[in-house]
PDB file of C-alpha atoms in Angstrom:
ATOM      1  CA  UNK A   1       0.000   0.000   0.000  1.00 58.00           C
ATOM      2  CA  UNK A   2       1.448   3.343  -1.083  1.00 71.00           C
ATOM      3  CA  UNK A   3       0.242   6.481   0.670  1.00 74.00           C
ATOM      4  CA  UNK A   4       0.638  10.009  -0.623  1.00 81.00           C
ATOM      5  CA  UNK A   5       2.162  12.703   1.607  1.00 81.00           C
ATOM      6  CA  UNK A   6      -1.192  14.222   2.604  1.00 85.00           C
ATOM      7  CA  UNK A   7      -2.547  10.846   3.730  1.00 87.00           C
ATOM      8  CA  UNK A   8       0.685  10.117   5.631  1.00 86.00           C
ATOM      9  CA  UNK A   9       0.384  13.473   7.387  1.00 89.00           C
ATOM     10  CA  UNK A  10      -3.193  12.768   8.516  1.00 91.00           C
ATOM     11  CA  UNK A  11      -2.234   9.238   9.532  1.00 90.00           C
ATOM     12  CA  UNK A  12       0.618  10.574  11.689  1.00 91.00           C
ATOM     13  CA  UNK A  13      -1.692  13.127  13.332  1.00 93.00           C
ATOM     14  CA  UNK A  14      -4.300  10.479  14.120  1.00 94.00           C
ATOM     15  CA  UNK A  15      -1.632   8.143  15.540  1.00 92.00           C
ATOM     16  CA  UNK A  16      -0.209  10.956  17.669  1.00 91.00           C
ATOM     17  CA  UNK A  17      -3.658  11.826  19.063  1.00 90.00           C
ATOM     18  CA  UNK A  18      -4.363   8.167  19.839  1.00 88.00           C
ATOM     19  CA  UNK A  19      -0.945   7.842  21.477  1.00 86.00           C
ATOM     20  CA  UNK A  20      -1.599  10.877  23.690  1.00 83.00           C
ATOM     21  CA  UNK A  21      -5.031   9.522  24.649  1.00 78.00           C
ATOM     22  CA  UNK A  22      -3.470   6.170  25.547  1.00 77.00           C
ATOM     23  CA  UNK A  23      -0.801   7.847  27.668  1.00 74.00           C
ATOM     24  CA  UNK A  24      -3.317   9.889  29.634  1.00 70.00           C
ATOM     25  CA  UNK A  25      -4.555   6.674  31.152  1.00 64.00           C
ATOM     26  CA  UNK A  26      -8.172   7.490  30.336  1.00 61.00           C
ATOM     27  CA  UNK A  27      -9.146   7.734  33.997  1.00 66.00           C
ATOM     28  CA  UNK A  28     -11.341  10.312  35.661  1.00 71.00           C
ATOM     29  CA  UNK A  29      -9.733  12.281  38.477  1.00 74.00           C
ATOM     30  CA  UNK A  30     -12.811  14.386  39.223  1.00 79.00           C
ATOM     31  CA  UNK A  31     -16.246  13.293  40.365  1.00 82.00           C
ATOM     32  CA  UNK A  32     -19.531  14.592  38.905  1.00 84.00           C
ATOM     33  CA  UNK A  33     -19.444  17.709  41.126  1.00 87.00           C
ATOM     34  CA  UNK A  34     -15.919  18.614  39.972  1.00 81.00           C
ATOM     35  CA  UNK A  35     -14.100  17.654  43.171  1.00 85.00           C
ATOM     36  CA  UNK A  36     -10.926  15.594  43.184  1.00 80.00           C
ATOM     37  CA  UNK A  37     -11.459  11.894  43.870  1.00 80.00           C
ATOM     38  CA  UNK A  38      -9.372  11.229  46.983  1.00 79.00           C
ATOM     39  CA  UNK A  39      -8.120   7.802  45.947  1.00 75.00           C
ATOM     40  CA  UNK A  40      -6.780   9.236  42.642  1.00 74.00           C
ATOM     41  CA  UNK A  41      -4.811  12.035  44.327  1.00 78.00           C
ATOM     42  CA  UNK A  42      -1.094  11.373  44.593  1.00 82.00           C
ATOM     43  CA  UNK A  43       0.745  12.486  47.706  1.00 82.00           C
ATOM     44  CA  UNK A  44       3.752  11.266  49.668  1.00 85.00           C
ATOM     45  CA  UNK A  45       1.586   8.607  51.384  1.00 86.00           C
ATOM     46  CA  UNK A  46       0.263   7.124  48.125  1.00 83.00           C
ATOM     47  CA  UNK A  47       1.175   3.423  47.949  1.00 83.00           C
ATOM     48  CA  UNK A  48       3.455   2.567  45.071  1.00 83.00           C
ATOM     49  CA  UNK A  49       1.854  -0.604  43.752  1.00 83.00           C
ATOM     50  CA  UNK A  50       0.779  -2.249  40.515  1.00 85.00           C
ATOM     51  CA  UNK A  51      -2.890  -1.868  41.480  1.00 82.00           C
ATOM     52  CA  UNK A  52      -2.971   1.536  39.831  1.00 75.00           C
ATOM     53  CA  UNK A  53      -1.679   0.156  36.521  1.00 80.00           C
ATOM     54  CA  UNK A  54       1.678  -0.280  34.838  1.00 85.00           C
ATOM     55  CA  UNK A  55       1.831   3.275  33.471  1.00 81.00           C
ATOM     56  CA  UNK A  56       1.118   4.807  36.883  1.00 81.00           C
ATOM     57  CA  UNK A  57       3.511   2.362  38.561  1.00 87.00           C
ATOM     58  CA  UNK A  58       6.451   3.088  36.243  1.00 88.00           C
ATOM     59  CA  UNK A  59       6.035   6.792  35.514  1.00 88.00           C
ATOM     60  CA  UNK A  60       3.230   8.735  37.149  1.00 86.00           C
ATOM     61  CA  UNK A  61       3.673   7.826  40.823  1.00 88.00           C
ATOM     62  CA  UNK A  62       7.500   8.060  40.959  1.00 92.00           C
ATOM     63  CA  UNK A  63       7.614  11.378  39.090  1.00 92.00           C
ATOM     64  CA  UNK A  64       4.694  12.813  41.054  1.00 91.00           C
ATOM     65  CA  UNK A  65       6.172  11.778  44.387  1.00 91.00           C
ATOM     66  CA  UNK A  66       9.527  13.257  43.375  1.00 92.00           C
ATOM     67  CA  UNK A  67       7.905  16.563  42.437  1.00 92.00           C
ATOM     68  CA  UNK A  68       5.902  16.643  45.657  1.00 90.00           C
ATOM     69  CA  UNK A  69       8.917  15.745  47.772  1.00 91.00           C
ATOM     70  CA  UNK A  70      11.165  18.341  46.160  1.00 90.00           C
ATOM     71  CA  UNK A  71       8.419  20.945  46.030  1.00 86.00           C
ATOM     72  CA  UNK A  72       6.791  20.606  49.444  1.00 84.00           C
ATOM     73  CA  UNK A  73       9.434  19.133  51.697  1.00 83.00           C
ATOM     74  CA  UNK A  74      12.681  20.651  50.430  1.00 83.00           C
ATOM     75  CA  UNK A  75      11.820  23.854  48.604  1.00 83.00           C
ATOM     76  CA  UNK A  76       8.302  24.806  49.776  1.00 87.00           C
ATOM     77  CA  UNK A  77       7.393  25.490  46.141  1.00 88.00           C
ATOM     78  CA  UNK A  78       5.837  22.910  43.788  1.00 89.00           C
ATOM     79  CA  UNK A  79       6.861  24.910  40.696  1.00 90.00           C
ATOM     80  CA  UNK A  80      10.533  24.533  41.635  1.00 90.00           C
ATOM     81  CA  UNK A  81       9.967  20.800  42.083  1.00 90.00           C
ATOM     82  CA  UNK A  82       8.533  20.595  38.555  1.00 91.00           C
ATOM     83  CA  UNK A  83      11.476  22.570  37.163  1.00 92.00           C
ATOM     84  CA  UNK A  84      14.052  20.389  38.940  1.00 91.00           C
ATOM     85  CA  UNK A  85      12.434  17.119  37.832  1.00 93.00           C
ATOM     86  CA  UNK A  86      12.215  18.448  34.259  1.00 94.00           C
ATOM     87  CA  UNK A  87      15.915  19.299  34.321  1.00 95.00           C
ATOM     88  CA  UNK A  88      16.729  15.856  35.766  1.00 94.00           C
ATOM     89  CA  UNK A  89      14.720  14.056  33.072  1.00 94.00           C
ATOM     90  CA  UNK A  90      16.417  16.131  30.361  1.00 95.00           C
ATOM     91  CA  UNK A  91      19.831  15.237  31.812  1.00 97.00           C
ATOM     92  CA  UNK A  92      18.872  11.551  31.789  1.00 95.00           C
ATOM     93  CA  UNK A  93      17.831  11.620  28.112  1.00 95.00           C
ATOM     94  CA  UNK A  94      20.704  13.913  27.039  1.00 96.00           C
ATOM     95  CA  UNK A  95      22.927  11.063  25.714  1.00 93.00           C
ATOM     96  CA  UNK A  96      20.089   9.875  23.472  1.00 93.00           C
ATOM     97  CA  UNK A  97      19.494  13.414  22.190  1.00 93.00           C
ATOM     98  CA  UNK A  98      23.212  13.861  21.470  1.00 94.00           C
ATOM     99  CA  UNK A  99      23.389  10.562  19.560  1.00 89.00           C
ATOM    100  CA  UNK A 100      20.340  11.536  17.542  1.00 89.00           C
ATOM    101  CA  UNK A 101      21.758  14.959  16.686  1.00 91.00           C
ATOM    102  CA  UNK A 102      25.127  13.514  15.661  1.00 88.00           C
ATOM    103  CA  UNK A 103      23.381  10.935  13.487  1.00 82.00           C
ATOM    104  CA  UNK A 104      21.307  13.651  11.788  1.00 87.00           C
ATOM    105  CA  UNK A 105      24.423  15.735  11.149  1.00 86.00           C
ATOM    106  CA  UNK A 106      26.230  12.747   9.621  1.00 81.00           C
ATOM    107  CA  UNK A 107      23.269  12.100   7.346  1.00 80.00           C
ATOM    108  CA  UNK A 108      23.302  15.745   6.245  1.00 85.00           C
ATOM    109  CA  UNK A 109      27.000  15.433   5.397  1.00 82.00           C
ATOM    110  CA  UNK A 110      26.562  12.388   3.172  1.00 80.00           C
ATOM    111  CA  UNK A 111      23.246  13.507   1.640  1.00 84.00           C
ATOM    112  CA  UNK A 112      24.759  15.387  -1.375  1.00 85.00           C
ATOM    113  CA  UNK A 113      26.841  12.377  -2.423  1.00 84.00           C
ATOM    114  CA  UNK A 114      23.869  10.037  -1.963  1.00 82.00           C
ATOM    115  CA  UNK A 115      21.750  12.310  -4.177  1.00 85.00           C
ATOM    116  CA  UNK A 116      24.480  12.236  -6.862  1.00 85.00           C
ATOM    117  CA  UNK A 117      24.408   8.440  -6.825  1.00 82.00           C
ATOM    118  CA  UNK A 118      20.602   8.404  -6.988  1.00 81.00           C
ATOM    119  CA  UNK A 119      20.578  10.889  -9.878  1.00 85.00           C
ATOM    120  CA  UNK A 120      23.145   8.786 -11.708  1.00 84.00           C
ATOM    121  CA  UNK A 121      20.694   5.841 -11.689  1.00 81.00           C
ATOM    122  CA  UNK A 122      17.520   7.918 -12.003  1.00 84.00           C
ATOM    123  CA  UNK A 123      14.958   6.309 -14.262  1.00 81.00           C
ATOM    124  CA  UNK A 124      16.701   2.946 -14.280  1.00 82.00           C
ATOM    125  CA  UNK A 125      14.457   0.306 -12.780  1.00 82.00           C
ATOM    126  CA  UNK A 126      16.268  -2.831 -13.879  1.00 85.00           C
ATOM    127  CA  UNK A 127      17.771  -5.089 -11.256  1.00 86.00           C
ATOM    128  CA  UNK A 128      21.360  -4.603 -12.442  1.00 87.00           C
ATOM    129  CA  UNK A 129      21.178  -0.823 -12.053  1.00 83.00           C
ATOM    130  CA  UNK A 130      19.577  -1.158  -8.634  1.00 84.00           C
ATOM    131  CA  UNK A 131      22.338  -3.532  -7.527  1.00 87.00           C
ATOM    132  CA  UNK A 132      25.045  -1.167  -8.842  1.00 86.00           C
ATOM    133  CA  UNK A 133      23.436   1.770  -7.030  1.00 84.00           C
ATOM    134  CA  UNK A 134      23.281  -0.260  -3.822  1.00 85.00           C
ATOM    135  CA  UNK A 135      26.932  -1.260  -4.227  1.00 87.00           C
ATOM    136  CA  UNK A 136      27.946   2.391  -4.737  1.00 85.00           C
ATOM    137  CA  UNK A 137      25.998   3.379  -1.596  1.00 81.00           C
ATOM    138  CA  UNK A 138      27.772   0.694   0.408  1.00 84.00           C
ATOM    139  CA  UNK A 139      31.179   1.653  -1.000  1.00 84.00           C
ATOM    140  CA  UNK A 140      30.622   5.333  -0.178  1.00 82.00           C
ATOM    141  CA  UNK A 141      29.451   4.538   3.365  1.00 80.00           C
ATOM    142  CA  UNK A 142      32.470   2.262   3.942  1.00 80.00           C
ATOM    143  CA  UNK A 143      34.765   4.997   2.674  1.00 78.00           C
ATOM    144  CA  UNK A 144      33.167   7.538   5.037  1.00 76.00           C
ATOM    145  CA  UNK A 145      33.402   5.129   7.970  1.00 74.00           C
ATOM    146  CA  UNK A 146      37.086   4.441   7.300  1.00 73.00           C
ATOM    147  CA  UNK A 147      37.796   8.186   7.194  1.00 69.00           C
ATOM    148  CA  UNK A 148      36.004   8.597  10.551  1.00 65.00           C
ATOM    149  CA  UNK A 149      37.931   5.626  11.984  1.00 64.00           C
ATOM    150  CA  UNK A 150      41.276   7.082  10.888  1.00 61.00           C
ATOM    151  CA  UNK A 151      40.311  10.431  12.372  1.00 61.00           C
ATOM    152  CA  UNK A 152      39.435   8.782  15.701  1.00 60.00           C
ATOM    153  CA  UNK A 153      42.735   6.889  15.799  1.00 63.00           C
ATOM    154  CA  UNK A 154      44.792  10.048  15.320  1.00 63.00           C
ATOM    155  CA  UNK A 155      42.924  12.174  17.846  1.00 54.00           C
TER     156      UNK A 155
END
């Protein structure tokens, strides 16, 4: 099945909305009068158990308790607790973000040469041309990797 760009865009939006709905846990925290349901409120005394669900157990309760502890107990300000936990989470995922950025930059560096190879075989749909194009891609990538390896050895 081949989708055009407009259909792919709508498909991505729908998937993102469904993903967000799934992550919210789809539970009601307020009763019919608009008051907070006591058993859904998270505080320092909230038991950390699987009864509340895997998502709450792994993410919601630990992060909420950390924010409450930092905000109420240490700093007397919930907003500072939120800021500190946000900074901590960003520090934890920093190596992944760095790897992703480096990978994107490497792809940008090799993109012009890859486009030259693609243009060279543009319009050729036979298997021999496709195999030659694939071999040129592999050769270019090996050449780039060897240059990077030599650079790492000398630094």
